[in-house]
Amino acid sequence: MVSTFEATPNIALIKYWGKRDSKLVLPQNSSISFTLGNSVKTVTSVLFSDRLKEDVAWLNRKKTSGEELARMLLIADLVRQKASISSKVAIASENNFPTAAGIASSASGFAALACAASDAAGLGLNPTELSILARMASGSACRSVLGGFVEWKKGEEKDGGDSHAVQIAPASHWPELHDLIAVAESGRKKIGSSAGMDRTVKTSGLYAKRILDLPSRIAKMRQAIMLRDSQTVFALSMEDSMNMHATMLDTKPPILYLNERSMGIIEAIEELNASEGKLVCGYTFDAGPNAHLICEGKDVAKVKKSVAKLHGIEKFYDCIVGAGPIKLAAKESLLSEAGKPV
Amino acid sequence: MVSTFEATPNIALIKYWGKRDSKLVLPQNSSISFTLGNSVKTVTSVLFSDRLKEDVAWLNRKKTSGEELARMLLIADLVRQKASISSKVAIASENNFPTAAGIASSASGFAALACAASDAAGLGLNPTELSILARMASGSACRSVLGGFVEWKKGEEKDGGDSHAVQIAPASHWPELHDLIAVAESGRKKIGSSAGMDRTVKTSGLYAKRILDLPSRIAKMRQAIMLRDSQTVFALSMEDSMNMHATMLDTKPPILYLNERSMGIIEAIEELNASEGKLVCGYTFDAGPNAHLICEGKDVAKVKKSVAKLHGIEKFYDCIVGAGPIKLAAKESLLSEAGKPV
């Protein structure tokens, strides 16, 4: 039977940048995010069937191969192992946002895949097990298997059994919070985040200080979210984002994902906050030039206006806090019962 | 009598970014530079005369006022105080490179001014005293009063009496070394370095780690210069530059002087070094997007070629190691004996 899940990306307010174990994808530090609620999502269908002749996967209607395929099969293999099945697998996955937009699709993609594969194999994994499964393919995906406000506990165990996401608060805790994504023109090809973070851990002298300072920042962020203290959430999210990008620049050779468009957005938000006499918005950047502008619904128009005038801003996605992955009905499936794209 | 001096900028291989005393311009850390030898220079003439009705200064043939004038008079006032004279002063200063090129002219300018003012007042200050005098107007200027390879000792004394430049080695120690300046198109107006560094000291969490790591990096750089160990000099200069720019990005609000042109140059040099199988060049950036490409004379053409093809590189200045300020003959004066520009 085909199982189909929808999942969404998440935006980290305290970032994940650096592994302590590359194979198991165990992070150097805990991170905190909220799962996005609309506008951007991935739908993934999975079928295990003895009628299939080979493992096959489509991404955005294009048949995958090489590393792309291997990463999707990593999840399928773990599920087959847990379920003790040897059937071949068919996977189809689609994002409703252009990959070229520079919005990370791996978190939503591997969260949806973990949920759909587990369900298709009849495993019935709990959220903790799903989070660990998704983590094996993409660290940040482990946060997208849960809705609302999420902490990825770095864990201590060697096998990674305690390195998974937990919900700090459901989406209903703070429905006013938005992530307004400002898609910024990107000039140059950058290093991938996995290779980039490995390099930072190995070569940045400042990175140890980031890791040392993180536990206190995480505790503050957790509390600020519980109190819906927007001022502190915005301030800490800006601080942590720039702190992470600073360690990237301190990497050998240096890594810089931010560009002049990103810096223009930062300046515009700083000006807006100054003119309002309080923080109405916090900016945070992942491994790319797009700005995630964290603000409350009542301020979205104001925030959008302050950056829309800038040169090189191509598009906005206005995302609310989401409830996490959902199982879709059979009619939403991307695969036929024969394992072909529909 | 008019006194006229020529001085040149210097390029820091271990950077100065942050004061522990703003009024006395005492740095958080020692720094190491070499003084540039040709291509870029400042000529400054000074006259103290009772016939002058007011203090007056010209910069690049334009009469100065406000803060620009005040900063030049700061040096003149200190000299008048030391020499116990009350005459008015006339100052004329000219750079042979466009200010818009983004090459810091304050180091060469205030070094030339300190030398010329001291000489015009008949003070006969020694290099240590001249270095302290220049430091009061611009920190990095204290390194340009000496030639060759220079260390600005941060000092410990409260009055800054031990915070001045000392020569590590004369220009003749390593005449093969060049600073090829690649002038990169600059899009946006940036914060000045003095305000910027004050902000970093106050708000960057990573800055303390930079300061902690610097003494060992400085000791290594000093030794590498003595050994003319180009591999280590290049590696440490890249490391320290990016480390400083990382603390800028970790500043609240963040500061980023590097742009996509700068990053393109970094990539080109990384590729060149990789293809050569050794470091033939190190890049270092001050508070601007221009790259200072440190290499030996035999490799200048190769280095230039590898970055000249990039978009947005406007000009090159090829500088050797210089011997420091020199006194010019009366016929080179920028001022008449009446204190008017000639």
XYZ file of C-alpha atoms in Angstrom:
684
model
C 0.000 0.000 0.000
C 1.247 3.475 -0.862
C 1.590 5.861 2.062
C 1.691 9.607 1.452
C 2.774 12.298 3.912
C 3.106 16.023 3.748
C 5.811 17.762 5.803
C 7.146 21.292 6.006
C 10.564 22.874 6.536
C 11.479 24.379 9.879
C 13.350 27.528 10.717
C 16.042 27.226 13.362
C 16.192 30.053 15.893
C 19.231 28.398 17.490
C 21.200 26.830 14.664
C 22.673 23.413 14.011
C 26.150 23.758 12.465
C 28.556 20.948 13.165
C 28.457 17.219 13.828
C 30.219 15.223 16.490
C 29.528 12.015 14.526
C 29.176 12.253 10.757
C 27.827 8.764 10.116
C 25.054 8.942 12.724
C 24.491 12.693 12.180
C 24.943 13.577 15.844
C 25.255 17.323 16.399
C 27.771 19.320 18.409
C 24.942 21.266 20.028
C 21.199 21.237 20.632
C 19.112 23.469 18.373
C 15.663 25.071 18.503
C 13.271 25.678 15.624
C 9.671 26.095 14.737
C 8.056 24.036 12.039
C 6.558 26.066 9.207
C 2.845 25.913 8.636
C 1.930 26.722 5.085
C 3.289 28.220 1.860
C 6.160 25.747 1.618
C 5.812 21.983 1.889
C 6.938 18.604 0.555
C 4.621 15.713 -0.316
C 6.188 12.244 -0.378
C 4.694 8.867 -1.300
C 6.339 5.524 -0.546
C 5.497 2.014 -1.664
C 7.224 -1.210 -0.664
C 6.242 -3.935 -3.115
C 7.536 -7.298 -4.270
C 6.256 -6.427 -7.732
C 8.932 -3.722 -8.080
C 12.071 -4.815 -9.939
C 14.364 -2.188 -8.417
C 14.518 0.622 -5.895
C 13.445 3.791 -7.613
C 12.804 7.390 -6.570
C 11.479 10.519 -8.265
C 12.145 14.009 -6.968
C 10.010 16.765 -8.455
C 8.973 14.312 -11.230
C 12.578 13.622 -12.172
C 14.056 10.153 -11.665
C 16.942 10.313 -9.216
C 20.306 8.572 -9.289
C 23.671 8.657 -7.589
C 23.954 10.420 -4.259
C 20.447 11.848 -4.389
C 18.965 8.362 -4.719
C 21.367 6.888 -2.161
C 20.303 9.385 0.487
C 16.619 8.533 -0.003
C 17.385 4.805 0.070
C 19.243 5.258 3.357
C 15.843 5.903 4.991
C 14.171 3.083 3.039
C 16.946 0.662 4.055
C 16.610 1.489 7.754
C 12.850 0.979 7.529
C 13.239 -2.340 5.668
C 15.686 -3.471 8.332
C 13.374 -2.518 11.197
C 10.350 -4.082 9.472
C 12.304 -7.147 8.317
C 11.087 -6.806 4.760
C 13.104 -7.213 1.601
C 10.720 -5.665 -0.943
C 11.929 -3.058 -3.355
C 10.800 0.516 -2.778
C 9.311 3.263 -4.920
C 9.488 6.853 -3.684
C 8.062 10.030 -5.188
C 8.583 13.420 -3.606
C 7.556 16.915 -4.646
C 8.170 20.364 -3.232
C 5.619 23.099 -3.859
C 8.429 25.661 -3.966
C 11.189 25.940 -6.550
C 14.436 24.259 -5.464
C 16.228 27.195 -7.027
C 14.554 29.489 -4.464
C 17.253 28.416 -2.061
C 14.850 27.222 0.607
C 16.230 24.069 2.152
C 13.978 21.226 1.094
C 15.946 18.487 2.799
C 14.273 19.005 6.197
C 10.722 18.744 4.863
C 11.709 16.079 2.322
C 13.370 13.659 4.713
C 10.736 14.242 7.422
C 7.991 13.356 4.938
C 10.006 10.386 3.686
C 10.618 9.031 7.200
C 6.911 9.272 8.037
C 5.710 7.784 4.743
C 8.280 4.960 4.673
C 7.595 3.982 8.280
C 3.853 4.009 7.616
C 4.113 2.139 4.305
C 6.072 -0.620 6.033
C 3.493 -0.782 8.801
C 6.078 0.087 11.437
C 4.018 2.604 13.409
C 7.065 4.428 14.779
C 6.534 7.030 17.500
C 7.672 10.642 16.991
C 11.010 10.003 18.739
C 11.763 7.045 16.491
C 10.654 8.990 13.396
C 12.883 11.895 14.430
C 15.917 9.616 14.760
C 15.107 8.007 11.401
C 14.867 11.377 9.613
C 18.044 12.577 11.347
C 20.080 9.812 9.717
C 19.530 11.389 6.279
C 19.510 15.074 7.238
C 20.118 16.519 10.684
C 17.603 19.338 10.527
C 14.919 16.947 9.191
C 14.662 15.426 12.662
C 13.007 18.671 13.810
C 10.409 18.677 11.000
C 8.746 15.427 12.148
C 7.200 17.439 14.998
C 4.966 20.508 14.806
C 5.125 23.738 16.767
C 8.258 24.727 18.665
C 10.879 22.027 18.680
C 14.205 21.330 20.340
C 16.648 18.846 18.865
C 18.383 17.515 21.985
C 21.975 16.820 21.033
C 22.039 13.744 23.245
C 24.945 12.033 24.937
C 24.697 8.388 23.888
C 27.164 6.987 21.380
C 24.503 5.307 19.225
C 22.477 8.542 18.981
C 19.463 7.005 20.719
C 18.893 10.219 22.690
C 19.628 12.649 19.842
C 16.173 13.582 18.567
C 13.578 16.323 18.514
C 11.121 17.047 21.316
C 8.243 19.498 21.197
C 8.723 22.525 23.453
C 5.230 23.860 22.693
C 2.553 23.115 20.097
C 1.771 25.462 17.208
C -1.276 26.744 19.104
C 1.024 28.126 21.827
C 2.008 31.120 19.695
C -0.019 31.201 16.472
C 0.847 34.869 15.896
C 4.462 34.058 15.032
C 5.458 34.178 11.367
C 8.534 33.416 9.296
C 8.493 35.814 6.367
C 11.062 34.396 3.966
C 12.667 37.030 1.724
C 14.234 35.212 -1.211
C 17.418 37.037 -2.187
C 19.121 36.800 -5.544
C 22.062 34.460 -5.300
C 25.139 35.018 -7.397
C 27.638 32.347 -6.721
C 27.524 28.620 -6.065
C 28.300 27.826 -2.443
C 29.589 24.822 -0.553
C 26.900 22.430 0.703
C 25.985 22.670 4.366
C 27.170 19.189 5.283
C 30.686 19.672 3.870
C 30.699 23.238 5.159
C 29.928 22.381 8.763
C 32.485 19.572 8.810
C 35.080 22.106 7.705
C 34.055 24.612 10.385
C 34.321 22.025 13.173
C 37.804 21.072 11.954
C 39.316 24.486 11.244
C 37.583 27.368 13.044
C 39.316 28.642 16.157
C 36.182 30.561 17.167
C 33.873 27.553 16.885
C 34.785 26.208 20.339
C 33.566 29.485 21.833
C 30.243 29.173 19.997
C 29.770 25.659 21.407
C 30.726 26.877 24.883
C 28.202 29.738 24.746
C 25.313 27.739 23.277
C 23.840 25.962 26.320
C 23.003 29.246 28.007
C 21.585 30.732 24.784
C 19.443 27.614 24.267
C 18.080 27.780 27.815
C 17.204 31.455 27.317
C 15.520 30.758 23.974
C 13.484 27.885 25.406
C 12.233 30.079 28.214
C 11.543 33.047 25.917
C 9.418 30.815 23.671
C 7.465 29.524 26.675
C 6.812 33.125 27.746
C 6.056 34.241 24.158
C 8.652 36.933 24.870
C 9.068 38.164 21.305
C 11.799 40.699 22.145
C 14.068 38.013 23.549
C 13.222 35.470 20.832
C 14.055 37.998 18.102
C 17.258 39.185 19.811
C 18.553 35.658 20.436
C 17.679 34.464 16.934
C 19.666 37.321 15.356
C 22.535 36.746 17.760
C 22.725 33.027 17.102
C 22.430 33.339 13.338
C 25.242 35.865 13.043
C 27.333 33.889 15.528
C 27.024 30.811 13.311
C 27.829 32.772 10.134
C 30.853 34.241 11.934
C 32.257 30.751 12.581
C 31.696 29.998 8.877
C 33.830 33.006 7.952
C 36.469 31.822 10.453
C 36.600 28.480 8.611
C 39.599 27.580 6.411
C 39.005 28.272 3.563
C 36.331 30.768 4.638
C 32.642 30.218 3.917
C 30.213 33.099 3.391
C 26.584 32.435 2.532
C 25.474 36.015 3.123
C 25.682 38.508 0.297
C 25.042 42.212 -0.176
C 21.305 41.568 -0.487
C 21.355 39.755 2.857
C 23.243 42.626 4.465
C 20.798 45.116 2.935
C 17.919 43.231 4.567
C 19.741 43.202 7.912
C 20.197 46.960 7.706
C 16.555 47.535 6.781
C 15.360 45.445 9.743
C 17.774 47.195 12.111
C 16.366 50.517 10.908
C 12.786 49.318 11.307
C 13.443 48.097 14.856
C 15.190 51.355 15.724
C 12.339 53.462 14.348
C 9.774 51.369 16.265
C 11.756 51.707 19.487
C 11.544 47.939 20.050
C 12.234 44.715 18.194
C 9.348 43.989 15.860
C 11.397 41.530 13.815
C 14.416 39.258 14.092
C 16.420 38.056 11.081
C 17.980 34.646 10.777
C 19.869 33.064 7.872
C 20.504 29.401 7.079
C 23.184 28.221 4.647
C 22.122 30.691 1.971
C 21.422 34.377 1.347
C 17.641 34.231 1.986
C 16.465 36.093 5.062
C 13.991 34.518 7.442
C 12.228 37.450 9.076
C 10.664 36.328 12.335
C 7.821 38.577 13.418
C 4.239 38.558 14.600
C 1.297 38.551 12.166
C 0.374 42.149 12.965
C 3.801 43.324 11.817
C 4.200 41.233 8.642
C 3.029 44.025 6.309
C 5.374 46.516 7.964
C 8.344 44.152 7.797
C 7.609 43.246 4.187
C 7.354 46.903 3.215
C 10.699 47.742 4.818
C 12.598 45.186 2.733
C 10.459 44.983 -0.444
C 12.037 48.213 -1.721
C 15.501 46.686 -1.686
C 17.216 45.641 -4.885
C 17.506 41.906 -5.522
C 14.626 40.621 -3.376
C 12.824 38.208 -5.660
C 9.941 36.817 -3.679
C 8.368 36.391 -0.243
C 6.906 33.328 1.440
C 4.800 34.138 4.498
C 4.800 31.099 6.807
C 2.986 30.565 10.108
C 3.841 27.993 12.796
C 2.795 24.563 11.559
C 1.429 21.453 13.214
C 3.917 19.021 11.690
C 3.610 16.180 9.147
C 0.177 14.912 8.153
C -0.890 11.733 6.435
C -2.658 12.411 3.146
C -5.542 10.466 1.628
C -4.934 7.881 -1.099
C -6.193 10.269 -3.757
C -3.261 12.611 -2.966
C -0.718 9.873 -3.668
C 2.129 10.638 -6.078
C 2.488 6.922 -6.889
C 0.152 4.357 -8.406
C -0.238 1.004 -6.654
C 2.213 -0.263 -9.265
C 4.829 2.225 -8.021
C 4.691 4.577 -11.004
C 4.351 8.367 -10.782
C 0.787 9.560 -11.269
C 60.045 76.724 8.585
C 57.877 74.285 6.685
C 58.689 70.620 7.203
C 57.539 68.037 4.655
C 57.440 64.266 5.095
C 56.330 61.385 2.951
C 54.868 58.278 4.576
C 53.181 55.137 3.308
C 50.343 52.915 4.512
C 51.065 49.558 6.101
C 49.340 46.234 5.723
C 48.596 44.361 8.941
C 49.272 40.634 8.850
C 47.931 40.351 12.399
C 45.122 42.856 12.695
C 44.234 45.622 15.122
C 40.483 45.581 15.813
C 39.409 46.892 19.191
C 40.586 49.414 21.754
C 40.927 49.024 25.479
C 41.099 52.832 25.853
C 39.335 54.961 23.258
C 40.791 58.317 24.232
C 44.417 57.184 24.231
C 43.859 54.701 21.358
C 45.259 51.739 23.268
C 44.570 48.428 21.542
C 43.166 45.172 22.912
C 45.998 43.274 21.223
C 49.390 43.682 19.620
C 49.462 43.700 15.819
C 52.062 43.052 13.117
C 52.387 44.772 9.740
C 54.797 45.688 7.057
C 55.101 49.215 5.793
C 54.422 49.624 2.084
C 57.191 50.811 -0.131
C 55.911 52.450 -3.265
C 52.783 52.967 -5.368
C 50.791 54.471 -2.495
C 51.947 57.316 -0.277
C 50.991 60.521 1.522
C 53.005 63.757 1.494
C 52.345 66.187 4.361
C 53.747 69.658 5.030
C 53.450 71.474 8.357
C 54.234 75.051 9.315
C 53.980 76.609 12.768
C 54.009 80.396 12.398
C 52.984 83.449 14.406
C 52.036 85.094 11.131
C 49.108 82.654 10.714
C 45.748 83.993 11.928
C 44.140 80.600 12.490
C 44.825 76.866 12.412
C 44.179 75.636 8.907
C 44.563 72.331 7.048
C 44.150 71.164 3.458
C 43.588 67.541 2.518
C 44.019 66.693 -1.156
C 43.880 70.446 -1.920
C 40.534 70.852 -0.151
C 40.266 72.971 2.991
C 39.166 70.810 5.905
C 36.707 71.541 8.692
C 34.813 69.793 11.462
C 36.012 66.369 12.567
C 38.559 66.052 9.760
C 40.280 69.255 10.846
C 39.957 68.412 14.547
C 41.752 65.079 14.074
C 44.676 66.770 12.338
C 44.828 69.474 15.008
C 44.957 66.789 17.696
C 48.498 66.001 16.500
C 49.387 69.681 16.125
C 48.116 70.420 19.651
C 50.186 67.618 21.194
C 53.270 68.904 19.389
C 52.629 72.519 20.456
C 52.235 71.336 24.040
C 55.486 69.325 23.970
C 57.369 72.180 22.265
C 55.741 74.874 24.431
C 54.789 76.963 21.427
C 51.517 78.767 20.836
C 51.839 79.567 17.128
C 49.016 78.733 14.744
C 49.575 75.836 12.370
C 49.122 75.266 8.648
C 48.933 71.706 7.346
C 48.685 70.416 3.774
C 48.429 66.726 2.986
C 48.036 64.825 -0.267
C 47.617 61.166 -1.149
C 48.846 59.904 -4.501
C 45.972 57.396 -4.592
C 42.254 58.168 -4.843
C 40.510 58.179 -1.449
C 37.625 56.451 -3.186
C 39.910 53.495 -3.910
C 39.185 52.348 -0.387
C 42.810 52.191 0.652
C 43.137 53.454 4.181
C 44.955 56.762 4.008
C 44.790 57.487 7.732
C 47.863 55.389 8.567
C 50.129 57.094 6.028
C 48.486 60.469 6.621
C 48.877 60.607 10.376
C 52.368 59.067 10.275
C 53.482 61.791 7.845
C 51.744 64.441 9.940
C 53.349 63.285 13.183
C 56.816 63.337 11.572
C 56.342 66.696 9.860
C 54.743 68.426 12.855
C 57.428 67.190 15.239
C 60.151 68.300 12.854
C 58.521 71.672 12.100
C 58.365 72.401 15.834
C 62.002 71.396 16.227
C 61.100 68.616 18.663
C 63.351 65.915 17.271
C 61.225 63.060 18.617
C 62.616 59.536 18.426
C 60.671 56.784 16.565
C 58.977 55.570 19.763
C 57.740 59.069 20.567
C 56.636 59.622 16.967
C 54.779 56.300 17.035
C 52.899 57.264 20.196
C 52.099 60.680 18.712
C 50.694 59.180 15.486
C 48.755 56.559 17.505
C 46.748 59.274 19.258
C 45.067 60.217 15.960
C 44.869 56.796 14.331
C 45.932 53.482 15.873
C 47.350 51.893 12.741
C 49.321 55.082 11.945
C 51.688 54.248 14.807
C 53.012 51.359 12.671
C 53.660 53.552 9.617
C 56.273 55.725 11.359
C 58.653 52.769 11.043
C 59.793 50.943 7.923
C 60.083 47.232 7.262
C 58.316 44.705 9.478
C 56.694 46.267 12.487
C 54.985 45.167 15.668
C 52.680 47.481 17.562
C 53.145 46.326 21.138
C 49.830 46.703 22.881
C 51.559 47.774 26.085
C 50.391 47.536 29.669
C 50.762 51.043 31.074
C 47.662 53.124 31.725
C 49.013 56.234 30.004
C 49.939 54.286 26.870
C 53.654 55.046 27.233
C 54.540 51.482 26.195
C 51.952 51.147 23.412
C 53.934 51.867 20.263
C 55.511 50.282 17.220
C 58.867 48.531 17.183
C 60.696 47.265 14.132
C 60.920 43.458 13.922
C 63.119 43.582 10.827
C 64.094 46.246 8.276
C 62.733 46.283 4.713
C 65.991 44.763 3.481
C 65.278 41.606 5.521
C 62.741 40.352 2.978
C 62.690 42.600 -0.091
C 60.942 39.898 -2.161
C 57.673 40.333 -0.277
C 54.869 42.226 -2.034
C 51.402 43.447 -1.186
C 49.414 43.325 -4.410
C 46.285 45.344 -3.643
C 43.264 44.299 -5.721
C 40.777 47.146 -5.559
C 37.270 45.670 -5.557
C 34.122 47.514 -6.534
C 32.295 48.605 -3.420
C 28.530 48.791 -3.384
C 27.378 49.987 -0.037
C 28.540 52.529 2.500
C 29.983 50.842 5.565
C 30.508 51.808 9.176
C 33.876 53.464 9.929
C 36.520 51.279 11.498
C 36.709 53.203 14.757
C 32.977 52.983 15.496
C 32.938 49.424 14.151
C 35.673 48.108 16.408
C 34.136 49.755 19.477
C 30.909 47.926 18.694
C 32.684 44.582 18.268
C 34.456 44.894 21.621
C 31.128 45.666 23.311
C 28.832 43.128 21.646
C 30.643 40.161 20.098
C 30.622 36.971 22.128
C 33.365 35.494 19.932
C 35.719 38.464 20.327
C 37.051 37.285 23.700
C 38.203 34.070 22.004
C 40.037 36.072 19.312
C 41.866 38.056 21.997
C 42.685 34.858 23.886
C 44.135 33.201 20.756
C 46.119 36.216 19.529
C 49.304 36.092 21.639
C 50.244 32.692 20.245
C 49.405 33.733 16.672
C 51.496 36.889 17.084
C 54.484 34.916 18.394
C 54.226 32.525 15.442
C 53.965 35.388 12.953
C 56.970 37.191 14.439
C 59.058 34.050 14.166
C 57.831 33.247 10.627
C 58.828 36.746 9.479
C 62.283 36.351 11.035
C 62.684 33.037 9.179
C 61.187 34.451 5.954
C 58.904 31.413 6.158
C 56.412 32.497 3.502
C 54.125 29.465 3.934
C 53.520 30.292 7.584
C 53.280 34.045 7.025
C 50.638 33.539 4.306
C 48.677 30.958 6.334
C 48.641 33.070 9.498
C 47.716 36.258 7.640
C 44.692 34.576 6.036
C 43.714 33.022 9.353
C 43.936 36.271 11.270
C 42.116 38.327 8.659
C 39.145 35.974 8.473
C 39.143 35.622 12.251
C 38.812 39.409 12.587
C 36.085 39.604 9.935
C 34.253 36.789 11.754
C 34.132 38.839 14.964
C 32.765 41.741 12.887
C 29.928 39.540 11.661
C 29.314 38.452 15.276
C 28.889 42.128 16.233
C 25.423 43.544 17.038
C 24.261 44.811 14.601
C 26.542 42.750 12.330
C 29.320 44.333 10.269
C 30.474 42.880 6.948
C 33.137 44.624 4.894
C 33.665 41.697 2.528
C 31.482 41.399 -0.543
C 31.032 38.933 -3.368
C 34.068 40.370 -5.161
C 36.162 39.788 -2.043
C 34.915 36.214 -1.775
C 35.609 35.657 -5.474
C 39.215 36.737 -4.903
C 39.515 34.403 -1.904
C 38.298 31.499 -4.022
C 40.681 32.336 -6.854
C 43.658 32.435 -4.461
C 42.584 29.180 -2.793
C 42.448 27.580 -6.245
C 45.842 29.007 -7.194
C 47.435 27.711 -3.979
C 45.814 24.304 -4.470
C 47.034 24.058 -8.057
C 50.560 25.059 -7.020
C 50.597 22.482 -4.249
C 51.796 25.130 -1.766
C 50.863 28.599 -0.594
C 52.154 31.135 -3.096
C 49.855 33.864 -1.782
C 47.952 34.869 1.339
C 44.946 37.199 1.305
C 44.173 39.722 3.987
C 41.376 42.309 4.176
C 41.150 45.501 6.211
C 37.879 47.345 6.876
C 36.848 47.203 3.219
C 36.372 44.843 0.283
C 39.853 45.341 -1.240
C 42.083 42.288 -1.125
C 45.700 42.595 -0.072
C 47.446 39.699 -1.775
C 50.694 38.947 0.034
C 53.160 37.108 -2.158
C 56.760 37.140 -3.333
C 57.867 39.161 -6.341
C 58.371 36.085 -8.514
C 54.699 35.165 -8.085
C 53.090 38.606 -8.528
C 52.256 38.045 -12.220
C 50.732 34.653 -11.471
C 48.658 36.003 -8.581
C 47.508 38.993 -10.609
C 46.488 36.787 -13.503
C 44.428 34.516 -11.276
C 42.272 37.358 -9.986
C 42.351 39.837 -12.911
C 39.753 37.767 -14.789
C 37.211 38.242 -12.009
C 34.308 40.620 -12.395
C 34.466 43.861 -10.411
C 38.223 44.135 -9.889
C 38.963 47.742 -10.775
C 42.665 48.218 -10.281
C 45.866 46.833 -8.803
C 48.575 48.496 -6.736
C 51.776 46.475 -6.502
C 53.605 47.469 -3.304
C 56.943 46.277 -1.944
C 58.182 46.528 1.648
C 59.049 50.141 2.400
C 61.675 51.851 4.512
C 59.316 54.185 6.384
C 58.766 57.961 6.371
C 61.318 60.220 4.714
C 61.900 63.933 5.005
C 61.483 65.720 1.690
C 63.413 68.705 0.408
C 61.989 72.216 0.639
C 61.148 72.202 -3.057
C 58.690 69.324 -2.423
C 56.750 71.364 0.130
C 52.971 71.626 -0.255
C 52.982 74.925 1.656
C 54.597 78.288 1.037
C 56.516 79.942 3.890
C 53.340 82.013 4.367
C 51.380 78.804 5.018
C 49.419 78.781 1.768
C 49.080 75.759 -0.547
C 51.522 75.837 -3.460
